[in-house]
Coordinates of C-alpha atoms and ligand atoms in Angstrom, one line a residue:
M1 CA -9.5 -1.2 -1.7
C2 CA -12.2 -2.5 0.8
G3 CA -12.1 -4.2 3.7
I4 CA -13.5 -7.8 4.1
V5 CA -14.0 -10.0 7.1
G6 CA -16.2 -13.1 8.0
Y7 CA -16.0 -15.0 11.2
T8 CA -18.0 -18.8 12.1
G9 CA -17.3 -19.9 15.6
S10 CA -18.3 -20.2 19.0
Q11 CA -18.8 -16.4 19.7
S12 CA -20.7 -14.2 19.1
A13 CA -19.8 -13.0 15.6
I14 CA -21.0 -9.2 15.7
T15 CA -18.1 -8.4 17.9
P16 CA -15.2 -10.0 15.5
L17 CA -16.6 -8.5 12.1
I18 CA -16.8 -5.3 14.1
E19 CA -13.5 -5.3 15.2
G20 CA -12.0 -6.7 12.3
L21 CA -13.7 -4.2 10.0
R22 CA -12.4 -1.7 12.4
R23 CA -8.6 -2.4 11.5
L24 CA -9.4 -2.5 8.0
E25 CA -11.2 0.7 7.6
Y26 CA -7.9 1.7 6.1
R27 CA -8.7 -0.3 3.1
G28 CA -12.2 2.1 2.5
Y29 CA -14.6 3.9 4.2
D30 CA -17.4 4.9 2.2
S31 CA -19.9 3.0 4.1
A32 CA -20.1 -0.3 6.2
G33 CA -22.3 -3.2 6.5
I34 CA -22.8 -7.1 8.3
A35 CA -25.1 -10.1 7.4
L36 CA -25.5 -12.2 9.8
G37 CA -26.6 -16.2 9.7
T38 CA -29.0 -16.9 12.1
P39 CA -31.0 -20.1 11.1
G40 CA -33.2 -19.3 8.2
R41 CA -33.1 -15.6 8.1
L42 CA -29.7 -13.2 7.4
Y43 CA -29.7 -10.3 9.9
I44 CA -28.5 -7.6 7.4
E45 CA -27.5 -4.2 8.7
K46 CA -25.5 -1.4 6.5
R47 CA -25.0 2.2 6.3
A48 CA -23.0 4.9 4.0
G49 CA -20.2 6.5 6.3
K50 CA -17.5 5.1 8.4
L51 CA -18.1 2.0 10.5
A52 CA -19.3 4.4 13.1
N53 CA -22.4 4.7 11.5
L54 CA -23.0 1.1 11.6
E55 CA -22.3 0.5 14.6
A56 CA -24.6 3.3 16.0
A57 CA -27.3 1.7 13.1
L58 CA -26.6 -1.5 15.1
G59 CA -27.7 -0.4 18.8
D60 CA -29.4 -3.5 20.8
S61 CA -31.5 -5.1 18.3
V62 CA -28.4 -7.6 16.8
P63 CA -30.0 -10.9 17.4
T64 CA -27.1 -13.8 18.5
A65 CA -25.4 -15.5 16.0
H66 CA -22.3 -17.2 15.5
S67 CA -21.2 -16.8 12.2
G68 CA -21.6 -13.7 9.8
I69 CA -19.5 -11.6 6.9
G70 CA -18.5 -7.6 6.8
H71 CA -17.5 -5.1 4.6
T72 CA -16.0 -1.6 4.6
R73 CA -16.3 0.0 1.2
W74 CA -14.2 2.3 -1.3
A75 CA -16.8 2.5 -3.4
T76 CA -16.5 2.0 -7.5
H77 CA -19.8 1.5 -9.5
G78 CA -22.4 3.4 -7.2
G79 CA -22.2 6.1 -5.0
P80 CA -21.4 6.1 -1.3
T81 CA -25.1 5.4 0.0
D82 CA -27.0 3.1 1.9
R83 CA -28.3 1.1 -0.9
N84 CA -25.1 0.2 -2.4
A85 CA -23.7 -0.2 0.7
H86 CA -22.3 -4.2 1.2
P87 CA -23.7 -6.9 1.6
H88 CA -26.5 -7.4 -1.2
V89 CA -28.6 -9.9 -1.1
D90 CA -31.0 -12.4 -3.2
N91 CA -34.3 -11.5 -3.9
E92 CA -35.4 -13.9 -1.1
G93 CA -32.9 -12.0 1.3
K94 CA -31.4 -15.6 1.9
L95 CA -28.0 -15.3 0.2
A96 CA -25.7 -12.3 1.2
V97 CA -22.2 -11.6 -0.3
I98 CA -19.8 -8.9 -0.1
H99 CA -16.9 -7.9 -2.4
N100 CA -13.7 -6.3 -3.2
G101 CA -12.5 -5.7 -6.9
I102 CA -14.9 -4.7 -9.5
I103 CA -16.5 -7.6 -11.7
E104 CA -15.7 -6.1 -15.2
N105 CA -18.9 -7.8 -16.6
Y106 CA -21.5 -6.8 -14.1
T107 CA -23.7 -4.9 -17.2
Q108 CA -23.9 -8.4 -19.4
L109 CA -24.6 -10.2 -15.8
R110 CA -27.0 -8.0 -14.9
A111 CA -28.9 -7.9 -18.0
D112 CA -29.3 -11.8 -18.1
L113 CA -30.5 -11.7 -14.8
L114 CA -32.9 -8.9 -14.6
S115 CA -34.5 -10.9 -18.2
R116 CA -34.8 -14.2 -15.4
G117 CA -36.9 -11.9 -13.5
H118 CA -34.3 -11.2 -11.2
R119 CA -35.1 -7.7 -9.0
F120 CA -32.1 -5.3 -8.3
E121 CA -31.9 -2.9 -5.4
S122 CA -28.4 -0.9 -6.1
D123 CA -26.5 0.1 -8.3
T124 CA -23.3 -1.8 -7.9
D125 CA -21.9 -4.3 -9.7
T126 CA -21.7 -7.0 -7.0
E127 CA -25.4 -7.1 -6.4
S128 CA -25.3 -9.2 -9.5
V129 CA -23.1 -11.8 -8.2
A130 CA -25.5 -12.3 -5.4
H131 CA -28.3 -13.7 -7.8
L132 CA -26.7 -15.4 -9.6
L133 CA -25.3 -17.3 -6.5
S134 CA -29.1 -17.8 -5.8
D135 CA -29.1 -19.3 -9.2
L136 CA -26.8 -21.1 -9.2
R137 CA -27.0 -22.8 -5.5
K138 CA -30.3 -23.8 -6.4
S139 CA -29.5 -26.3 -9.0
H140 CA -26.5 -27.1 -7.0
N141 CA -28.7 -28.6 -4.2
G142 CA -27.9 -25.8 -1.7
D143 CA -23.7 -26.1 -2.2
L144 CA -23.0 -23.1 -2.0
A145 CA -19.1 -23.9 -2.4
A146 CA -20.0 -25.7 -5.9
A147 CA -22.3 -22.4 -6.5
M148 CA -19.1 -20.2 -6.0
R149 CA -17.0 -22.4 -8.1
E150 CA -19.3 -22.3 -11.2
A151 CA -19.9 -18.4 -10.8
V152 CA -16.6 -18.2 -10.6
K153 CA -16.4 -19.1 -14.1
S154 CA -18.8 -16.3 -15.9
L155 CA -17.1 -13.7 -13.6
R156 CA -14.4 -11.4 -15.4
G157 CA -12.3 -8.6 -13.3
S158 CA -10.9 -8.6 -9.7
F159 CA -12.2 -10.0 -7.0
T160 CA -12.7 -11.5 -3.5
L161 CA -16.2 -12.4 -2.7
L162 CA -17.7 -13.8 0.3
A163 CA -20.8 -15.6 0.8
I164 CA -23.5 -16.9 3.2
H165 CA -26.6 -18.8 2.9
A166 CA -29.4 -18.0 5.5
D167 CA -30.0 -22.1 5.0
N168 CA -26.2 -23.1 6.2
P169 CA -25.7 -20.5 8.3
D170 CA -22.6 -22.0 9.9
V171 CA -21.1 -21.8 6.3
I172 CA -19.0 -18.9 4.6
V173 CA -17.9 -19.7 1.1
G174 CA -14.9 -17.1 0.0
V175 CA -13.1 -17.0 -3.6
R176 CA -10.1 -14.7 -4.5
R177 CA -8.7 -13.3 -8.2
N178 CA -6.1 -10.6 -8.3
S179 CA -7.6 -9.3 -4.7
P180 CA -6.6 -10.7 -1.5
L181 CA -8.1 -12.9 0.7
V182 CA -6.6 -14.9 4.0
V183 CA -7.8 -17.2 6.3
G184 CA -7.1 -16.9 10.0
L185 CA -7.5 -20.8 11.7
G186 CA -8.7 -20.9 15.1
D187 CA -9.7 -22.8 18.1
G188 CA -13.5 -24.0 17.0
E189 CA -13.7 -20.9 15.0
N190 CA -12.5 -20.0 11.4
F191 CA -12.0 -15.9 10.2
L192 CA -11.7 -14.3 6.6
A193 CA -10.1 -11.4 6.1
S194 CA -8.4 -9.1 3.5
D195 CA -5.6 -9.0 5.7
V196 CA -4.7 -10.6 8.7
A197 CA -5.0 -7.3 10.8
A198 CA -8.4 -8.3 11.0
F199 CA -8.4 -11.6 13.0
I200 CA -4.9 -11.1 14.7
D201 CA -6.0 -10.4 18.4
Y202 CA -8.1 -14.6 17.8
T203 CA -5.1 -15.9 16.0
K204 CA -1.9 -16.2 14.3
R205 CA -2.4 -19.1 12.0
A206 CA -3.1 -18.1 8.5
V207 CA -3.8 -19.4 5.4
E208 CA -2.9 -17.7 1.9
L209 CA -5.1 -18.6 -0.6
G210 CA -3.9 -18.4 -4.4
Q211 CA -5.5 -17.3 -7.6
D212 CA -9.0 -18.6 -8.1
E213 CA -9.1 -20.7 -4.9
V214 CA -12.3 -21.2 -2.9
V215 CA -12.7 -21.5 0.3
T216 CA -15.1 -22.9 3.0
I217 CA -15.2 -22.3 6.7
T218 CA -16.9 -23.6 9.2
S219 CA -16.6 -23.6 12.8
E220 CA -15.2 -27.4 12.7
G221 CA -12.7 -26.4 9.9
I222 CA -11.5 -25.2 6.2
E223 CA -11.5 -26.8 3.1
I224 CA -10.0 -25.3 -0.5
T225 CA -10.5 -26.2 -3.7
N226 CA -9.5 -25.1 -6.9
L227 CA -12.2 -23.8 -9.5
D228 CA -12.5 -28.2 -10.3
G229 CA -13.6 -28.5 -6.9
A230 CA -10.0 -30.4 -6.3
K231 CA -9.1 -30.1 -2.9
L232 CA -6.0 -28.4 -2.0
A233 CA -3.7 -28.5 0.9
P234 CA -3.9 -25.4 3.1
K235 CA -0.7 -23.6 2.8
E236 CA -0.4 -22.5 6.6
Y237 CA 1.7 -19.4 8.1
E238 CA 1.9 -17.8 10.9
I239 CA 1.6 -14.4 11.4
T240 CA 5.4 -12.3 12.5
W241 CA 3.6 -9.0 14.2
D242 CA 1.3 -8.9 17.0
S243 CA -1.7 -6.5 17.4
S244 CA -0.4 -3.9 19.6
A245 CA 1.5 -3.2 16.3
A246 CA -1.4 -2.4 14.4
Q247 CA -2.3 -0.1 17.3
K248 CA -2.0 3.7 17.7
G249 CA 0.4 3.4 21.2
G250 CA -0.6 6.6 22.6
F251 CA -0.3 9.0 19.7
H252 CA -3.3 10.9 18.1
H253 CA -3.0 9.2 14.7
F254 CA -1.5 6.4 13.3
M255 CA 0.5 8.4 10.9
L256 CA 2.7 10.2 13.3
K257 CA 3.0 6.8 15.1
E258 CA 4.6 5.3 11.6
I259 CA 6.5 8.8 11.6
F260 CA 8.1 8.0 15.1
E261 CA 8.7 4.3 14.4
Q262 CA 10.9 5.0 11.0
P263 CA 14.2 4.4 13.2
K264 CA 13.3 1.1 14.0
A265 CA 11.6 0.6 10.7
V266 CA 15.0 1.5 9.1
A267 CA 17.4 -0.2 11.8
D268 CA 15.4 -3.6 11.5
T269 CA 15.6 -3.2 7.4
L270 CA 19.3 -3.2 7.8
L271 CA 19.5 -6.1 10.2
G272 CA 21.8 -8.8 9.1
R273 CA 22.8 -7.0 5.6
L274 CA 26.0 -7.2 5.9
N275 CA 28.4 -10.1 6.6
E276 CA 31.5 -10.3 8.1
R277 CA 33.2 -10.6 5.1
N278 CA 31.5 -7.1 4.5
Q279 CA 29.6 -8.2 1.5
I280 CA 26.0 -7.1 1.0
V281 CA 23.1 -10.0 2.2
L282 CA 21.1 -10.5 -0.5
D283 CA 20.4 -14.2 -0.9
E284 CA 16.7 -13.7 -1.4
L285 CA 17.6 -12.6 -5.2
H286 CA 18.2 -15.8 -6.5
L287 CA 20.8 -14.5 -8.9
T288 CA 23.8 -16.3 -9.5
K289 CA 26.7 -14.1 -10.2
E290 CA 26.5 -14.5 -14.1
E291 CA 23.0 -13.8 -14.1
V292 CA 24.1 -10.7 -12.0
Q293 CA 26.9 -10.2 -14.2
D294 CA 25.1 -10.2 -17.7
L295 CA 22.0 -7.9 -16.5
K296 CA 21.7 -5.1 -19.0
K297 CA 19.2 -3.3 -17.5
I298 CA 16.6 -2.8 -14.1
V299 CA 13.4 -1.7 -14.5
V300 CA 11.7 -0.2 -11.7
L301 CA 7.8 -0.4 -11.3
A302 CA 5.3 1.2 -8.3
C303 CA 2.9 3.5 -7.9
G304 CA 2.2 7.0 -6.1
T305 CA 5.0 6.8 -3.1
A306 CA 6.8 3.7 -4.3
Y307 CA 7.1 5.3 -7.0
H308 CA 9.8 7.7 -5.7
A309 CA 11.3 5.5 -3.9
G310 CA 12.2 3.7 -7.3
M311 CA 13.3 7.0 -8.8
V312 CA 15.7 7.5 -5.5
A313 CA 16.9 3.9 -6.5
K314 CA 17.7 5.1 -10.4
Y315 CA 20.4 7.7 -8.9
A316 CA 21.8 5.1 -6.3
I317 CA 21.7 1.9 -8.4
E318 CA 23.2 3.7 -11.7
K319 CA 25.9 5.5 -9.5
W320 CA 27.2 2.3 -7.5
A321 CA 26.4 -0.8 -9.8
K322 CA 26.8 1.0 -13.2
I323 CA 23.4 -0.6 -14.0
T324 CA 21.1 1.4 -16.4
V325 CA 17.8 1.9 -14.2
E326 CA 14.0 3.0 -15.7
V327 CA 11.8 3.9 -13.4
E328 CA 8.3 3.3 -15.0
L329 CA 4.8 4.4 -13.0
A330 CA 3.1 0.6 -13.4
S331 CA -0.1 1.9 -14.8
E332 CA 2.1 3.1 -17.6
F333 CA 4.5 0.6 -18.3
R334 CA 1.5 -2.2 -18.4
Y335 CA 0.1 -0.7 -21.5
R336 CA 3.4 0.5 -23.1
D337 CA 5.5 -2.0 -25.6
S338 CA 8.4 -1.5 -23.2
V339 CA 11.6 -3.4 -24.2
I340 CA 12.5 -5.7 -21.8
D341 CA 14.2 -9.6 -21.8
N342 CA 15.4 -12.1 -19.7
Q343 CA 18.9 -9.6 -19.1
T344 CA 15.8 -7.4 -17.3
L345 CA 15.9 -7.1 -13.6
V346 CA 12.4 -5.6 -12.7
I347 CA 12.0 -4.5 -9.4
A348 CA 8.5 -4.4 -8.3
I349 CA 8.0 -1.7 -5.2
S350 CA 5.0 -1.8 -3.4
Q351 CA 4.0 -1.9 0.5
S352 CA 0.9 -3.5 0.6
G353 CA 1.8 -6.1 -2.0
E354 CA -1.7 -5.5 -3.3
T355 CA -1.5 -2.8 -5.8
M356 CA -3.2 -3.4 -8.9
D357 CA -1.0 -1.8 -11.2
T358 CA 1.5 -2.8 -10.1
L359 CA 0.8 -6.5 -10.3
M360 CA -0.5 -6.1 -13.6
A361 CA 2.7 -4.1 -14.6
L362 CA 4.9 -7.2 -13.4
R363 CA 2.8 -9.9 -15.0
H364 CA 3.2 -7.8 -18.1
A365 CA 7.1 -7.9 -17.3
K366 CA 7.3 -11.8 -16.6
E367 CA 5.5 -12.5 -19.7
A368 CA 8.5 -10.5 -22.0
G369 CA 11.2 -13.0 -19.6
A370 CA 12.0 -10.3 -17.1
R371 CA 13.3 -11.6 -13.9
V372 CA 11.1 -9.8 -11.0
L373 CA 12.3 -9.0 -7.2
A374 CA 9.4 -7.6 -5.3
V375 CA 10.2 -5.4 -2.3
C376 CA 7.3 -5.3 -0.2
N377 CA 6.4 -4.9 3.3
T378 CA 3.6 -7.4 3.7
N379 CA 4.3 -10.8 4.0
S380 CA 2.7 -13.3 2.0
S381 CA 0.5 -10.9 -0.3
T382 CA -0.2 -11.2 -4.4
I383 CA 2.8 -8.8 -5.7
P384 CA 5.8 -10.9 -3.6
R385 CA 4.0 -14.7 -4.6
E386 CA 4.0 -13.8 -8.3
S387 CA 7.6 -12.7 -8.1
D388 CA 10.8 -14.6 -8.6
A389 CA 12.4 -13.1 -5.2
V390 CA 11.3 -10.9 -2.7
L391 CA 13.3 -8.4 -0.4
Y392 CA 11.0 -7.7 2.6
T393 CA 11.3 -4.7 4.5
H394 CA 10.2 -4.7 8.0
A395 CA 8.3 -1.6 8.9
G396 CA 6.0 -3.0 10.2
P397 CA 2.3 -2.8 9.7
E398 CA 1.8 0.4 8.1
I399 CA -2.0 1.5 8.7
A400 CA -2.2 5.3 8.1
V401 CA -2.9 5.7 4.5
A402 CA -0.1 8.0 3.5
S403 CA 2.8 6.0 3.5
T404 CA 5.7 7.0 5.4
K405 CA 8.0 4.8 7.0
A406 CA 7.4 2.1 4.2
F407 CA 8.5 4.7 2.3
L408 CA 12.1 5.3 4.0
T409 CA 12.5 1.4 4.1
Q410 CA 11.9 1.0 0.3
V411 CA 14.6 3.5 -0.1
I412 CA 16.7 1.7 2.1
A413 CA 15.9 -1.7 0.2
V414 CA 16.9 -0.1 -3.0
Y415 CA 19.5 1.0 -1.6
L416 CA 20.4 -2.7 -0.6
I417 CA 20.3 -3.8 -4.1
G418 CA 22.4 -1.0 -5.3
L419 CA 25.1 -2.0 -3.2
Y420 CA 24.8 -6.0 -3.7
L421 CA 25.1 -5.4 -7.6
A422 CA 28.0 -3.1 -7.2
Q423 CA 29.4 -6.0 -5.1
V424 CA 28.8 -9.0 -7.3
R425 CA 29.8 -6.9 -10.8
G426 CA 33.1 -5.9 -9.0
V427 CA 32.2 -2.0 -9.6
M428 CA 32.8 -1.2 -5.9
S429 CA 35.2 -2.6 -3.3
D430 CA 34.3 -4.6 -0.2
V431 CA 35.7 -1.6 1.6
E432 CA 34.0 0.9 -0.1
V433 CA 30.5 -1.1 0.2
K434 CA 31.3 -1.7 3.9
N435 CA 31.5 2.2 4.5
L436 CA 28.6 3.3 2.8
F437 CA 26.8 0.5 4.7
N438 CA 28.5 2.3 8.2
E439 CA 26.9 5.5 6.7
M440 CA 23.1 3.6 6.2
V441 CA 23.3 2.0 9.7
E442 CA 23.6 5.3 11.1
L443 CA 20.2 6.7 9.9
P444 CA 18.3 5.9 12.6
G445 CA 20.2 8.0 15.0
K446 CA 19.9 10.7 12.6
I447 CA 16.1 10.7 12.0
E448 CA 15.8 10.2 15.7
Q449 CA 17.6 13.5 15.4
I450 CA 15.1 15.2 13.5
L451 CA 12.2 13.9 15.4
E452 CA 13.3 15.8 18.2
T453 CA 12.5 19.0 16.4
V454 CA 9.0 17.9 15.3
E455 CA 7.5 20.3 17.6
P456 CA 8.8 23.4 16.1
L457 CA 8.4 22.1 12.9
R458 CA 4.7 21.5 13.4
E459 CA 4.4 25.5 14.9
L460 CA 6.2 26.6 11.5
T461 CA 3.9 24.6 9.5
R462 CA 0.8 26.5 11.0
G463 CA 1.9 29.6 9.8
F464 CA 1.3 27.9 6.4
A465 CA -1.9 26.7 7.1
S466 CA -4.1 29.3 4.9
S467 CA -1.6 28.8 1.7
T468 CA -3.5 27.1 -1.3
S469 CA -0.7 26.2 -3.2
V470 CA 3.0 24.8 -2.2
L471 CA 6.2 24.3 -4.5
F472 CA 9.0 21.4 -3.5
L473 CA 11.9 21.8 -5.4
G474 CA 14.9 19.7 -5.3
R475 CA 17.8 18.4 -7.4
N476 CA 19.3 15.1 -8.4
V477 CA 18.3 12.7 -5.3
G478 CA 16.1 15.5 -3.9
F479 CA 13.9 15.5 -6.7
P480 CA 12.2 12.3 -5.5
V481 CA 12.4 14.3 -2.1
A482 CA 10.2 17.0 -3.8
L483 CA 7.6 14.6 -5.3
E484 CA 7.3 13.1 -2.3
G485 CA 6.7 16.0 0.1
A486 CA 4.2 17.4 -2.7
L487 CA 2.2 14.2 -2.9
K488 CA 2.0 14.1 1.0
L489 CA 0.8 17.2 1.3
K490 CA -2.0 16.4 -1.5
E491 CA -3.6 13.6 0.0
L492 CA -2.8 14.8 3.6
A493 CA -3.9 18.7 3.4
Y494 CA -6.1 18.6 0.1
M495 CA -3.8 21.4 -0.8
H496 CA -2.4 21.9 -4.6
A497 CA 1.2 20.6 -4.3
E498 CA 3.9 20.4 -6.5
G499 CA 7.3 19.0 -6.7
F500 CA 9.8 19.8 -9.4
A501 CA 13.6 19.5 -10.5
G502 CA 14.9 22.6 -8.9
G503 CA 16.8 23.1 -13.0
E504 CA 13.3 23.0 -14.3
L505 CA 11.8 25.8 -12.7
K506 CA 13.3 28.4 -15.2
H507 CA 11.3 26.4 -17.9
G508 CA 7.8 27.0 -17.3
P509 CA 7.2 26.5 -13.7
I510 CA 8.3 30.0 -11.9
A511 CA 5.7 31.6 -13.6
L512 CA 3.6 29.8 -10.8
I513 CA 5.6 32.5 -8.0
E514 CA 3.7 35.0 -6.6
E515 CA 4.0 37.0 -3.2
G516 CA 3.6 35.0 -0.2
T517 CA 4.1 31.7 -2.5
P518 CA 5.3 29.1 0.0
V519 CA 8.8 27.0 -1.8
I520 CA 10.4 24.3 -0.1
A521 CA 13.4 23.4 -1.1
I522 CA 15.5 20.2 -0.6
L523 CA 19.2 21.1 -0.6
P524 CA 21.9 19.5 -2.4
I525 CA 24.2 18.2 -0.2
G526 CA 27.4 18.9 -1.1
H527 CA 28.0 17.8 -4.7
E528 CA 30.7 17.7 -7.0
H529 CA 28.7 18.9 -9.2
G530 CA 28.0 22.0 -7.3
L531 CA 24.2 21.2 -7.0
D532 CA 24.1 23.6 -3.8
E533 CA 25.1 26.7 -5.2
K534 CA 22.6 25.8 -8.6
M535 CA 19.4 25.0 -5.9
L536 CA 20.7 28.7 -3.7
S537 CA 20.6 30.2 -7.0
N538 CA 17.0 29.0 -7.7
I539 CA 15.8 30.4 -4.0
Q540 CA 16.8 33.7 -5.2
E541 CA 15.2 33.5 -8.4
V542 CA 11.6 32.2 -6.4
K543 CA 12.8 35.1 -3.7
A544 CA 12.9 37.5 -5.5
R545 CA 9.5 37.0 -6.9
G546 CA 7.9 37.3 -3.5
A547 CA 8.3 33.2 -2.3
R548 CA 8.4 32.4 1.2
I549 CA 11.1 30.1 1.4
I550 CA 11.8 27.3 4.1
V551 CA 15.0 25.1 3.2
I552 CA 15.8 21.7 4.6
A553 CA 19.6 22.2 4.9
Q554 CA 22.0 19.8 6.3
E555 CA 23.9 21.0 9.6
G556 CA 26.5 23.9 8.5
A557 CA 25.2 24.3 4.9
E558 CA 25.1 28.4 3.7
V559 CA 21.8 29.4 3.4
A560 CA 21.0 32.4 2.0
G561 CA 17.0 33.9 1.9
A562 CA 14.9 31.4 3.4
E563 CA 12.2 32.4 6.1
H564 CA 13.0 29.1 7.5
I565 CA 16.0 26.4 7.6
I566 CA 14.9 23.2 8.8
R567 CA 18.3 20.9 9.5
I568 CA 18.9 17.4 8.8
P569 CA 22.1 16.1 9.9
V570 CA 25.5 15.4 7.7
A571 CA 25.1 12.1 5.4
P572 CA 26.4 11.1 2.2
A573 CA 24.7 13.2 -0.8
L574 CA 22.8 9.8 -2.2
L575 CA 21.6 9.0 1.5
Q576 CA 20.0 12.4 2.0
P577 CA 16.3 10.9 0.9
I578 CA 15.9 9.3 4.3
L579 CA 16.6 12.6 6.2
A580 CA 15.3 15.3 3.7
T581 CA 11.5 13.3 3.7
V582 CA 11.2 13.1 7.5
P583 CA 10.5 16.9 7.7
L584 CA 8.3 17.3 4.8
Q585 CA 6.3 14.2 6.6
V586 CA 5.9 16.0 9.9
F587 CA 4.8 19.3 7.7
A588 CA 2.1 17.3 5.6
Y589 CA 0.5 15.8 8.7
E590 CA 0.6 19.0 10.6
M591 CA -0.5 20.5 7.6
A592 CA -3.5 18.4 7.5
V593 CA -3.7 18.2 11.5
T594 CA -4.5 21.7 11.3
R595 CA -7.4 22.0 8.7
G596 CA -9.4 19.1 10.8
N597 CA -8.6 16.6 8.1
D598 CA -8.6 12.9 8.5
V599 CA -5.1 12.1 9.0
D600 CA -5.3 8.2 8.8
Q601 CA -7.9 7.8 6.3
P602 CA -7.5 11.3 4.1
R603 CA -11.1 11.2 1.7
N604 CA -11.6 9.5 -1.2
L605 CA -8.1 7.3 -1.0
A606 CA -7.4 3.6 0.3
K607 CA -4.2 2.1 1.4
S608 CA -4.0 -0.5 -0.7
V609 CA -5.3 0.1 -4.4
T610 CA -6.7 -3.7 -5.6
V611 CA -8.5 -1.9 -8.9
E612 CA -6.9 -0.6 -12.1
Ligands
AGP701 C1 1.2 7.1 -0.3 O1 0.9 8.4 0.4 C2 -0.1 6.5 -0.9 N1 -0.5 6.0 -0.1 C3 -0.1 5.6 -2.4 O2 0.7 6.6 -3.4 C4 0.9 4.7 -2.1 O3 2.1 4.9 -2.3 C5 0.8 3.9 -3.5 O4 -1.2 3.7 -3.9 C6 1.3 2.6 -3.7 O5 1.0 1.8 -2.8 P1 1.8 0.0 -2.8 O6 2.9 0.7 -2.2 O7 1.0 -0.5 -1.2 O8 1.6 -0.4 -3.9

């Protein structure tokens, strides 16, 4: 949940470092800092607050250097202050370290180092590593990589570490454990970063690093070893998206751009998924027909928005494939004695592929014998690499912390899984599957229709800007949509928001309703259980107590009692989340803008939560 960059090569390092940090600011923005490698001494500058504060501090006093490391922080240990900003240095000021993650045994480390005479400047766990490396480098005759290999053996926790020393400023050493680190291969220059967005302007050649692998980069090349020093062959891959995809493209915020990218994201995720024999193509699953038929249950593991996509999966997969689906918050699942075995298919949903809670939960599931399918939006990230199979969504890079297009494509992905399982298990005919798939192919155009009403939607939202709380009601597959709408409003508008199952209202939450309370109700699409009538009753119940009601309703649906009706195109009931979610994203976006919040980097949050 911090952004890390390293550069060594023919350029002046300050530019790729600062530009790289700008691309990674979404990973954390409590403070930022750099260390530049000049012969004999390091140039260190770091500031609390956003990258702009660091840039202002740098001014014209920056020495020319051809190597360096940079860091943008999401604070874990030690408040977001100048003193706690990374890099952290040893007492000679010649070795600098930056870190993403948590060193769980730093307290003991710190005590040992203090007893050996080291002086500490900060409250962070990271600084312990700087002093430890300084000692070990001396005992390894100045070999920083050897020092790193030995240091890691005494560290517990999750971390990506980069280190640089003034005596060999061209050399940067990195290591990762449960936290992302990727190498960028340039011509006469090389890069290290938390993700490829940091260096994609310079090279599209990347190398993935595995667990406990130590990488050394110089301007001439790279070397990867395991903790015993054995050399490992670099696993190179080409980055598939370009840097313009990671820019705002004329929108005020990445989030609005990504809301508008949803039609393409959904279309790209559906591309090629039905063959000419009307069969769903999901070769990634790597399960034989017998294994699919023997599946006893599915367990979905995820966090936040991805968890809401998992909830949609439950409704769709149980209806289509007739397999029990349990949806678990990853952070809870890991500490429960859950009942899973080799006839359980675990689906780990993650946009970033680096969420620690989800990663640890899938490891727990694998230990119990389950097969794990990742649904992920980030190529070669840790969760897909540790899964048995991966279904990549094709949303493109999602930079805004609040997830939008990734959510819709995660829902599309679980729909595809549900239809595939139903087909292989013979529960749905090819014609039924084809018809539903064709309905899904219509969704991008329907999302476009909704996006044509963005301006009236934004104006409507401004009328609720003074609200202190908003409630969201949904039923059946609209219940996860209500939860997602509430989460978006919380994380963007810093406003109390809560999603409820409509049927639960009378069991307590209705006590929250008072004069003027905004309630957004997702009206179920004509449902065999008459859920739309039940939701209309819920609307009357809250209206009778003074609520101001906004209803998300399908074109043509009868709605009584609403102050505003937001129309969405007609679609089959189970596909409603793809359409009903979009107005809620816009509502939350506009509320954040109206309140003057930082839309793309909301307070206290980070795009990828790589600590438990
Ligand atoms: C959603 O808007 C949030 N940014 C957050 O809930 C996010 O969905 C969650 O942290 C999971 O992230 P992942 O999909 O990268 O695993």
